[in-house]
PDB file of C-alpha atoms in Angstrom:
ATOM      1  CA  UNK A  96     -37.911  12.654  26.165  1.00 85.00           C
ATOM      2  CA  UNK A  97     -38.585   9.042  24.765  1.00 89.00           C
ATOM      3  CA  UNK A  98     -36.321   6.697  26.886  1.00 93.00           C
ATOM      4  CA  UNK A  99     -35.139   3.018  26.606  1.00 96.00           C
ATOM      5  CA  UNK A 100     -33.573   1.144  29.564  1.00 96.00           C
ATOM      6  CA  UNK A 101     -32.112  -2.310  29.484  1.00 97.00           C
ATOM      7  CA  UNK A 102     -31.096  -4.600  32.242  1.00 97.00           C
ATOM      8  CA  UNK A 103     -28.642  -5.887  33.602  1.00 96.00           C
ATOM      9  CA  UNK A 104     -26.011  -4.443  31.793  1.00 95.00           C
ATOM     10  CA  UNK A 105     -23.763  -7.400  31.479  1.00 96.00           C
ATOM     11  CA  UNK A 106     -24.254 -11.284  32.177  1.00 96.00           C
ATOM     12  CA  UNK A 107     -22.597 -13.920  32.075  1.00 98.00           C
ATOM     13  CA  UNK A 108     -23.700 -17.430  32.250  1.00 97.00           C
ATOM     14  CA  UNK A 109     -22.284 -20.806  31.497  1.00 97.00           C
ATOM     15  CA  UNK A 110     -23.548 -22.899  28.294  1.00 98.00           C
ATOM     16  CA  UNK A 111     -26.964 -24.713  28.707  1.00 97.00           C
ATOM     17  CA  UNK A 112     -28.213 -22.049  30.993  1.00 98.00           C
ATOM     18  CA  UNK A 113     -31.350 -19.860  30.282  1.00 98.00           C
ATOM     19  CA  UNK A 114     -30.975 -16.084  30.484  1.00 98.00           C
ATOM     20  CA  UNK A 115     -33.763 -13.400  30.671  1.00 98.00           C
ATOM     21  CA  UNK A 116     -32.804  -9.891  29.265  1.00 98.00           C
ATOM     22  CA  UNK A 117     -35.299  -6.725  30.494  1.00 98.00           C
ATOM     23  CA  UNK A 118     -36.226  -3.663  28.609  1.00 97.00           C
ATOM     24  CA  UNK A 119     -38.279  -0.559  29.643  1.00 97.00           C
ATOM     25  CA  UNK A 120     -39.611   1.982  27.958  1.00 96.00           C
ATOM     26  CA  UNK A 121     -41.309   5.812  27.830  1.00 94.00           C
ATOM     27  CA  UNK A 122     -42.246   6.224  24.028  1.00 91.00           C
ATOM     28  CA  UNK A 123     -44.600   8.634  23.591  1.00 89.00           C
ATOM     29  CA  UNK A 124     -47.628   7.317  21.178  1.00 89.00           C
ATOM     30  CA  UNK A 125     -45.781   4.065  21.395  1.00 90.00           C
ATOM     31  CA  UNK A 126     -46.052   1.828  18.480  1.00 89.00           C
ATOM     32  CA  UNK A 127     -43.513  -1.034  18.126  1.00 90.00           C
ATOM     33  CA  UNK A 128     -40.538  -2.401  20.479  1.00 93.00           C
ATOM     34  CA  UNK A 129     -37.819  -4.195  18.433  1.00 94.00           C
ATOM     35  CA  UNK A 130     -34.852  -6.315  19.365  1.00 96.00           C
ATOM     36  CA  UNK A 131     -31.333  -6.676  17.721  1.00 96.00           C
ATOM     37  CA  UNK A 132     -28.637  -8.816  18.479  1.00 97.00           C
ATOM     38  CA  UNK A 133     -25.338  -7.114  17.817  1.00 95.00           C
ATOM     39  CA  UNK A 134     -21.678  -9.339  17.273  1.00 93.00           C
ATOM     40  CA  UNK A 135     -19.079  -7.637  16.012  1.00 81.00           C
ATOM     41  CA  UNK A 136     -20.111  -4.598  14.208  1.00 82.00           C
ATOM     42  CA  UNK A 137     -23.725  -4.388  12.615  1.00 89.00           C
ATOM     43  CA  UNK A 138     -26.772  -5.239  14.918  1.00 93.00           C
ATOM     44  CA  UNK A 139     -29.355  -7.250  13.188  1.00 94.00           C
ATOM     45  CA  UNK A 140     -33.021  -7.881  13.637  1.00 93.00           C
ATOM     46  CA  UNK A 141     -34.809 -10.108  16.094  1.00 96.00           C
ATOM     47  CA  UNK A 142     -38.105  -9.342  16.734  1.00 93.00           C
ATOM     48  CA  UNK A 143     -40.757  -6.940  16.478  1.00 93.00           C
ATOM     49  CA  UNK A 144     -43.160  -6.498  18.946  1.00 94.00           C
ATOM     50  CA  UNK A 145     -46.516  -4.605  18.782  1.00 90.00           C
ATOM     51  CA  UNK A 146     -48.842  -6.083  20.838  1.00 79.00           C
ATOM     52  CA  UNK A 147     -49.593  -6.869  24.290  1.00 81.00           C
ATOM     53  CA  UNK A 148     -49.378 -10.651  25.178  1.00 78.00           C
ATOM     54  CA  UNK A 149     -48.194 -12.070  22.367  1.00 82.00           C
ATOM     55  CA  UNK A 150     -44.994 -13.768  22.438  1.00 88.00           C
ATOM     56  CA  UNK A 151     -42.860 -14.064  19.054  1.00 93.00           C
ATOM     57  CA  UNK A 152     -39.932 -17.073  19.158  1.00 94.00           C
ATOM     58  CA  UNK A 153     -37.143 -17.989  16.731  1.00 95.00           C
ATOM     59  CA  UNK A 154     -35.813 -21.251  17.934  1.00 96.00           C
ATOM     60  CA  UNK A 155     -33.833 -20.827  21.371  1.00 97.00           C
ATOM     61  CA  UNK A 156     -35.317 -17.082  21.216  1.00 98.00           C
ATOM     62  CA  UNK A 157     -38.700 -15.734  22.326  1.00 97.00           C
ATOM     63  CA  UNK A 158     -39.776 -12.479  23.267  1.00 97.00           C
ATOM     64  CA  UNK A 159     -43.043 -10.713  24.586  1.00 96.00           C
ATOM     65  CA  UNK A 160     -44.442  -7.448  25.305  1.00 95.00           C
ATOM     66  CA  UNK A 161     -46.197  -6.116  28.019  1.00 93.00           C
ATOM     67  CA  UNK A 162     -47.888  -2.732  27.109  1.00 88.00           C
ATOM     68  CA  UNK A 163     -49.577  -1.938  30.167  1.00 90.00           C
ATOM     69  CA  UNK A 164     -45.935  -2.191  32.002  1.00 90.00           C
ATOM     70  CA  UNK A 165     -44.242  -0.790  29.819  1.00 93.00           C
ATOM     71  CA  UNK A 166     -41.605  -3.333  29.632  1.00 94.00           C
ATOM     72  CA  UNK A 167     -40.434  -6.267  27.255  1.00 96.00           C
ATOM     73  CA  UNK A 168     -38.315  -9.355  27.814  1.00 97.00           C
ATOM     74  CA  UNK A 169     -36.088 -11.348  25.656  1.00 98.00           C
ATOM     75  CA  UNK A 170     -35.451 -15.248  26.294  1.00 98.00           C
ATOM     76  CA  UNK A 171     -32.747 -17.158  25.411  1.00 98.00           C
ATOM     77  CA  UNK A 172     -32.922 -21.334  26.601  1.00 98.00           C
ATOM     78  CA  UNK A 173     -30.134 -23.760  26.474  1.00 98.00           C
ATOM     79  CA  UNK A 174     -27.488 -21.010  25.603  1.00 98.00           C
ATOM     80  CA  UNK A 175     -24.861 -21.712  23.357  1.00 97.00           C
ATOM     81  CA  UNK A 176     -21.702 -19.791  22.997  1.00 97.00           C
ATOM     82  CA  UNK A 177     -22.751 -17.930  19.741  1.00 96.00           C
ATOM     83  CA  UNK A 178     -25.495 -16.214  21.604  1.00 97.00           C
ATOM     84  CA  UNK A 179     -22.452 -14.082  23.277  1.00 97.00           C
ATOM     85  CA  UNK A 180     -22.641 -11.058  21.668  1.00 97.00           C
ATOM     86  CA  UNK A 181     -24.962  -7.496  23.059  1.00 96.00           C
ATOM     87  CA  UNK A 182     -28.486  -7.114  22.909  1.00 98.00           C
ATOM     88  CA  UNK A 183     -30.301  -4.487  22.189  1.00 97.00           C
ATOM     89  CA  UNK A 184     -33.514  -3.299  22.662  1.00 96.00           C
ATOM     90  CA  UNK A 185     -35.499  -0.161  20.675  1.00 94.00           C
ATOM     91  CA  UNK A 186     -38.848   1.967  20.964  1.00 93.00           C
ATOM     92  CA  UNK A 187     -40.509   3.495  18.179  1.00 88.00           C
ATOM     93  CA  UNK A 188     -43.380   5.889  19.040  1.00 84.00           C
ATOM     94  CA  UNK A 189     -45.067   8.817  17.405  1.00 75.00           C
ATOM     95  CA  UNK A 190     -41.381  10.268  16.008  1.00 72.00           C
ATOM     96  CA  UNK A 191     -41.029   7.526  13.820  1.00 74.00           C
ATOM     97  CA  UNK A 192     -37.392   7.154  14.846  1.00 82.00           C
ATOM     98  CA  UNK A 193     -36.183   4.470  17.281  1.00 88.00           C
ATOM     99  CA  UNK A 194     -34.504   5.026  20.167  1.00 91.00           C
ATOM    100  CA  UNK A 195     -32.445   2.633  21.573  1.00 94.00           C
ATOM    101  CA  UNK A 196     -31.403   1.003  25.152  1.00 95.00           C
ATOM    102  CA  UNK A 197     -27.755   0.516  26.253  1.00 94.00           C
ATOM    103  CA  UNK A 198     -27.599  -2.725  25.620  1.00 95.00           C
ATOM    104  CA  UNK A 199     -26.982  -6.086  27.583  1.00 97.00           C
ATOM    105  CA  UNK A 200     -23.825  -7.812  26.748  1.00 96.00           C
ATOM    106  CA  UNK A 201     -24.190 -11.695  27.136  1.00 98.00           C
ATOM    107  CA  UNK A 202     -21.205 -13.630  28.032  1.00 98.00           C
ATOM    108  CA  UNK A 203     -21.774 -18.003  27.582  1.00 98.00           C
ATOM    109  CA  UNK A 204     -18.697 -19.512  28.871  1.00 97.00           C
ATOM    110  CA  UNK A 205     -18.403 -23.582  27.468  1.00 95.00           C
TER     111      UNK A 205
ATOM    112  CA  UNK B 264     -30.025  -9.346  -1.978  1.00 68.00           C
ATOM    113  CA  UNK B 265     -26.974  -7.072  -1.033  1.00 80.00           C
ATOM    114  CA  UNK B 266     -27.368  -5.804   2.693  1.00 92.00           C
ATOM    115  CA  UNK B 267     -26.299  -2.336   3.588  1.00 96.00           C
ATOM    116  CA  UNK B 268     -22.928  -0.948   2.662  1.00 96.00           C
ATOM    117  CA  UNK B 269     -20.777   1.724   4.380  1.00 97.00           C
ATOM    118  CA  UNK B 270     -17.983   3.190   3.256  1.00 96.00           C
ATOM    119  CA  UNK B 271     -15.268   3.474   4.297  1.00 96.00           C
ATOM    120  CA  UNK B 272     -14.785   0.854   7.003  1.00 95.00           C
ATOM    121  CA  UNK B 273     -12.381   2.559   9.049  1.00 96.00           C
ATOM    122  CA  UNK B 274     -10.859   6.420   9.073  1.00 96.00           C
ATOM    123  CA  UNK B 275      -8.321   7.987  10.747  1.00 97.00           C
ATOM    124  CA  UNK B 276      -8.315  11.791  10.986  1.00 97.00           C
ATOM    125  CA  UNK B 277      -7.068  14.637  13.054  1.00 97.00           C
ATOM    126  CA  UNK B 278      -9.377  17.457  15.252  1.00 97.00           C
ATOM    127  CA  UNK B 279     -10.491  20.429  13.254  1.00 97.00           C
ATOM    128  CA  UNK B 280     -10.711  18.130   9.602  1.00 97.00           C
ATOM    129  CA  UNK B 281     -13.986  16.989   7.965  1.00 97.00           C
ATOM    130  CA  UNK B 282     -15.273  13.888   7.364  1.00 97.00           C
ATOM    131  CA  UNK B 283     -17.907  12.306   4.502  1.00 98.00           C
ATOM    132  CA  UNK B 284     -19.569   8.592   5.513  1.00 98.00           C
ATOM    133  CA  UNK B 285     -21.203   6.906   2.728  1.00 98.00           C
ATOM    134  CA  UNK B 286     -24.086   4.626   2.846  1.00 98.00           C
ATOM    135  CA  UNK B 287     -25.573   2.229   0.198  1.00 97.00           C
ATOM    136  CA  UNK B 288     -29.329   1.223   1.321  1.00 96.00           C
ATOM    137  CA  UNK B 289     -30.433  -2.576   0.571  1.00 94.00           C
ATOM    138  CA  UNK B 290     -31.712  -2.265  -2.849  1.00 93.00           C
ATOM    139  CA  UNK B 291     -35.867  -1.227  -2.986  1.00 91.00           C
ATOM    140  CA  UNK B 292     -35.807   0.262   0.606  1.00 91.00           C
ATOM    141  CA  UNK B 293     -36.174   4.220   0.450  1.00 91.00           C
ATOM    142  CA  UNK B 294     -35.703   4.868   4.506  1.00 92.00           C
ATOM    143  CA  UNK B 295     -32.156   5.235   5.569  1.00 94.00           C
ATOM    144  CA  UNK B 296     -30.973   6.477   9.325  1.00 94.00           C
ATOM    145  CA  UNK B 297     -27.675   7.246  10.763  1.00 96.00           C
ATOM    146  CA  UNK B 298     -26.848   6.410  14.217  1.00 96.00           C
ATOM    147  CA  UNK B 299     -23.337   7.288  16.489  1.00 96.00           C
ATOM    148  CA  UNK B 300     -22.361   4.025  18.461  1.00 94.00           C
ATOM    149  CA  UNK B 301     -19.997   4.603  21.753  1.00 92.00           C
ATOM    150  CA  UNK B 302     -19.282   2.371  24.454  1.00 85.00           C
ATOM    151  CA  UNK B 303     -20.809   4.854  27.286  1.00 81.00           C
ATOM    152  CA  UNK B 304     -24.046   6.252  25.340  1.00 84.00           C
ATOM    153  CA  UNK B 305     -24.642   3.210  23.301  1.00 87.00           C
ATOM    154  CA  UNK B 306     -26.955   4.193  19.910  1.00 92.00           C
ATOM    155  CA  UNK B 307     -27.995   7.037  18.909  1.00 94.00           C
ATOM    156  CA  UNK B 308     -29.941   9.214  16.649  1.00 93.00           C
ATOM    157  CA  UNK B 309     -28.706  11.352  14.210  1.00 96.00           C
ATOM    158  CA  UNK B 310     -30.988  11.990  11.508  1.00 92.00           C
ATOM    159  CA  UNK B 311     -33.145   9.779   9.191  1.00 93.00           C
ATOM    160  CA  UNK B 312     -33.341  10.349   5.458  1.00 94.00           C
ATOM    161  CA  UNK B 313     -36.651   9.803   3.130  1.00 92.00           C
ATOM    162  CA  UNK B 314     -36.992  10.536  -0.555  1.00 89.00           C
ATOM    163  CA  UNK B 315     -34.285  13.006  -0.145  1.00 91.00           C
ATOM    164  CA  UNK B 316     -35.640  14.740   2.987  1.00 92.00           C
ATOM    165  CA  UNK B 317     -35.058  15.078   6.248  1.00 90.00           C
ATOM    166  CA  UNK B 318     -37.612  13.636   8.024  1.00 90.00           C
ATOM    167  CA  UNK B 319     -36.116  13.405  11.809  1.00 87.00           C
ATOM    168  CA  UNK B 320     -33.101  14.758  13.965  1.00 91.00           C
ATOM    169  CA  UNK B 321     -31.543  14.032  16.489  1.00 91.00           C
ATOM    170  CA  UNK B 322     -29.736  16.063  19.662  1.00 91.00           C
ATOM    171  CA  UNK B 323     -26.160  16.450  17.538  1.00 95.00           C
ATOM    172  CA  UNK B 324     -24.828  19.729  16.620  1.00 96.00           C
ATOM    173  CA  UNK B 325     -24.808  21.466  13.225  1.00 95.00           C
ATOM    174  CA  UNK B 326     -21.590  19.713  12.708  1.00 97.00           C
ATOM    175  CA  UNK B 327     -23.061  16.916  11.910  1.00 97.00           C
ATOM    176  CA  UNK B 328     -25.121  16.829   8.732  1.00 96.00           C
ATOM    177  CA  UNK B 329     -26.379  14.505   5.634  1.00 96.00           C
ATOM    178  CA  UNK B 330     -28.122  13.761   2.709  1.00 96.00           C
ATOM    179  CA  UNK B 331     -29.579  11.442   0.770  1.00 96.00           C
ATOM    180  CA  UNK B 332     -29.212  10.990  -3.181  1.00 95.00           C
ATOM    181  CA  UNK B 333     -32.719   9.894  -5.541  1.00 93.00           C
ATOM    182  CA  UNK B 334     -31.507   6.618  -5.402  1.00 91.00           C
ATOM    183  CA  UNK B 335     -31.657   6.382  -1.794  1.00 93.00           C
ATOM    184  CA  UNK B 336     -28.265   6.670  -1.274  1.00 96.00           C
ATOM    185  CA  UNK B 337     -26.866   9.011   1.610  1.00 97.00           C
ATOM    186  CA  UNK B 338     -24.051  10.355   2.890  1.00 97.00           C
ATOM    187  CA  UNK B 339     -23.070  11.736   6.409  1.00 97.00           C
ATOM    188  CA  UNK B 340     -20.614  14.802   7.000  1.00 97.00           C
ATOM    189  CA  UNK B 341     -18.991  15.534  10.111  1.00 97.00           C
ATOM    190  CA  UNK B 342     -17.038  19.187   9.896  1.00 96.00           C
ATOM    191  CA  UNK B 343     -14.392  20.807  12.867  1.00 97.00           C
ATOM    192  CA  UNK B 344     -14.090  17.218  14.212  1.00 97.00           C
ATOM    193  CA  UNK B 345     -13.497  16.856  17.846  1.00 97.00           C
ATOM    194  CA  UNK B 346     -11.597  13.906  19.516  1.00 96.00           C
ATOM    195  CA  UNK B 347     -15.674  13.049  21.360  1.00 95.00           C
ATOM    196  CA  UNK B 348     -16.883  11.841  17.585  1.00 97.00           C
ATOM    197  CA  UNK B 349     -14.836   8.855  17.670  1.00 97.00           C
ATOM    198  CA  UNK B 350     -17.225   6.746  17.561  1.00 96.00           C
ATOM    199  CA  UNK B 351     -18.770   3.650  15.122  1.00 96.00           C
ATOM    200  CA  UNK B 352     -21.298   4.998  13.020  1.00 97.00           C
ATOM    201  CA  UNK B 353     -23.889   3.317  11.410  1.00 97.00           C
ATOM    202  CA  UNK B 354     -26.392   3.212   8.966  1.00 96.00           C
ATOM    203  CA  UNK B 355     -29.442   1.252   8.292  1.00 95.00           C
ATOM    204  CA  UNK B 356     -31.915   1.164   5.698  1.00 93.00           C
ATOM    205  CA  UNK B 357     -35.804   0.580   5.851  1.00 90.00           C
ATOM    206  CA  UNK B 358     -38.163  -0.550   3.514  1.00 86.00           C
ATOM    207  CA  UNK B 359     -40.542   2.670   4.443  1.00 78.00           C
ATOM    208  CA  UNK B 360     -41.187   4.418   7.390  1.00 73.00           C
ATOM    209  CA  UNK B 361     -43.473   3.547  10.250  1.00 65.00           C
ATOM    210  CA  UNK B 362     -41.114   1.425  12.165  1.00 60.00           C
ATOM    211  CA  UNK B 363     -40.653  -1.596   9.398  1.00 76.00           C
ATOM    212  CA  UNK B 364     -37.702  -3.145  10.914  1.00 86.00           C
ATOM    213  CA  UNK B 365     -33.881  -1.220  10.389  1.00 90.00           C
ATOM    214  CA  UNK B 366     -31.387  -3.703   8.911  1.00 92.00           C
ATOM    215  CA  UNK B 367     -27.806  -2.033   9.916  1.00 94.00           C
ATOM    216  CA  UNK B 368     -24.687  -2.108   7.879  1.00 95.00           C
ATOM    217  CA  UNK B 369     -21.057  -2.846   9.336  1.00 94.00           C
ATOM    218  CA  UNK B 370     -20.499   0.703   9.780  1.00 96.00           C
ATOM    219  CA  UNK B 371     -17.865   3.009   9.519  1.00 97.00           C
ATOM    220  CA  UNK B 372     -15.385   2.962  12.661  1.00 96.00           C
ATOM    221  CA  UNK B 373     -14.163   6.969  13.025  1.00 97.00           C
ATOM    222  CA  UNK B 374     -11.134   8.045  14.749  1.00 97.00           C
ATOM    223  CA  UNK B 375     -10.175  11.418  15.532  1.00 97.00           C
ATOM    224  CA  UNK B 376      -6.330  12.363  16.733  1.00 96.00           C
TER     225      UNK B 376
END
């Protein structure tokens, strides 16, 4: 069974600091590894990851995938207090559904 | 361009009722999946909807079913709730399938007395 695990489970960290989120994976015929940030009640879209090496950023965010691993990270620099919120990390293989990790949930204190 | 709406935003109902979720897809995309959100199994699966098919399930029970409407609108139906489906549930919409990125309404936030 395709499986997604994300660690740690919970952070916290004070503002200015740079965090490091971790994702695994077993997709079978894996294809694509997305990340969401979720707030308050709808997760939305990061990045999306297909292949190896390459790392995709968004300001403060960055990501990359390593396929031989099997793992992905998520990068966050100079955190502010709206990055608190939970992060979540999917895998989409030959299914064509995603299946998603628990989730980290970022604290930033000021 | 309107993002996905569910409907309703919260409901309140008692064990043994039924329940019917609604989901509006962001206009154009024709993928739409359902998901259960709870704070010890985190997101998952429940079924994903293309031009009016089924096209993947996930490990709920025949409770739990769905559709989805020609214009790409779908609902969810819960029957014989128990109190273990209170839970968020949410949709999100696709412009095909083949992993293009899900964009996620505000779901629908179920309670079950």
């Amino acid at each position: 069974e395709d499986k997604v695990v994300q660690s740690p489970l919970s952070l916290v960290v004070h503002e200015g600091d740079t965090v490091t989120l971790n994702c695994s994976y077993e997709v079978t015929n894996f294809r694509s590894l997305l990340w969401y940030k979720q707030e308050k009640k709808a997760p939305t879209f990061l990045f999306m990851l297909t292949s190896s090496g390459i790392e995709k950023k968004s300001g403060r965010l960055s990501s990359i995938l390593d396929k031989k691993e099997l793992f992905s990270i998520l990068n966050i620099t100079a955190t502010q207090t709206g990055d608190s919120a939970i992060y979540l990390c999917a895998g989409g293989g030959g299914s064509e559904k995603l299946v998603f990790g628990k989730g980290t949930k970022l604290t930033v204190n000021p | 361009k309107a993002g996905v709406t569910q409907t309703p935003r919260y409901l309140i109902k008692t064990r043994g009722q039924q329940v019917t979720l609604s989901c509006s897809p962001i206009s154009g995309h024709r993928s739409v999946s359902w998901y259960q959100q709870t704070p010890g199994q985190g997101l998952q699966f429940l079924f994903e909807y293309f031009s009016e098919t089924q096209r993947n399930k996930g490990n709920f029970p025949g409770r739990f079913s769905g559709r989805q409407f020609s214009n790409s609108r779908s609902e969810m139906n819960v029957s014989t709730l128990e109190l273990g489906d209170s839970a968020l549930y949410l949709c999100a919409s696709s412009l095909d399938r083949g992993h293009s990125p899900l964009h996620f309404g505000n779901g629908t936030r179920l309670t079950v007395t």
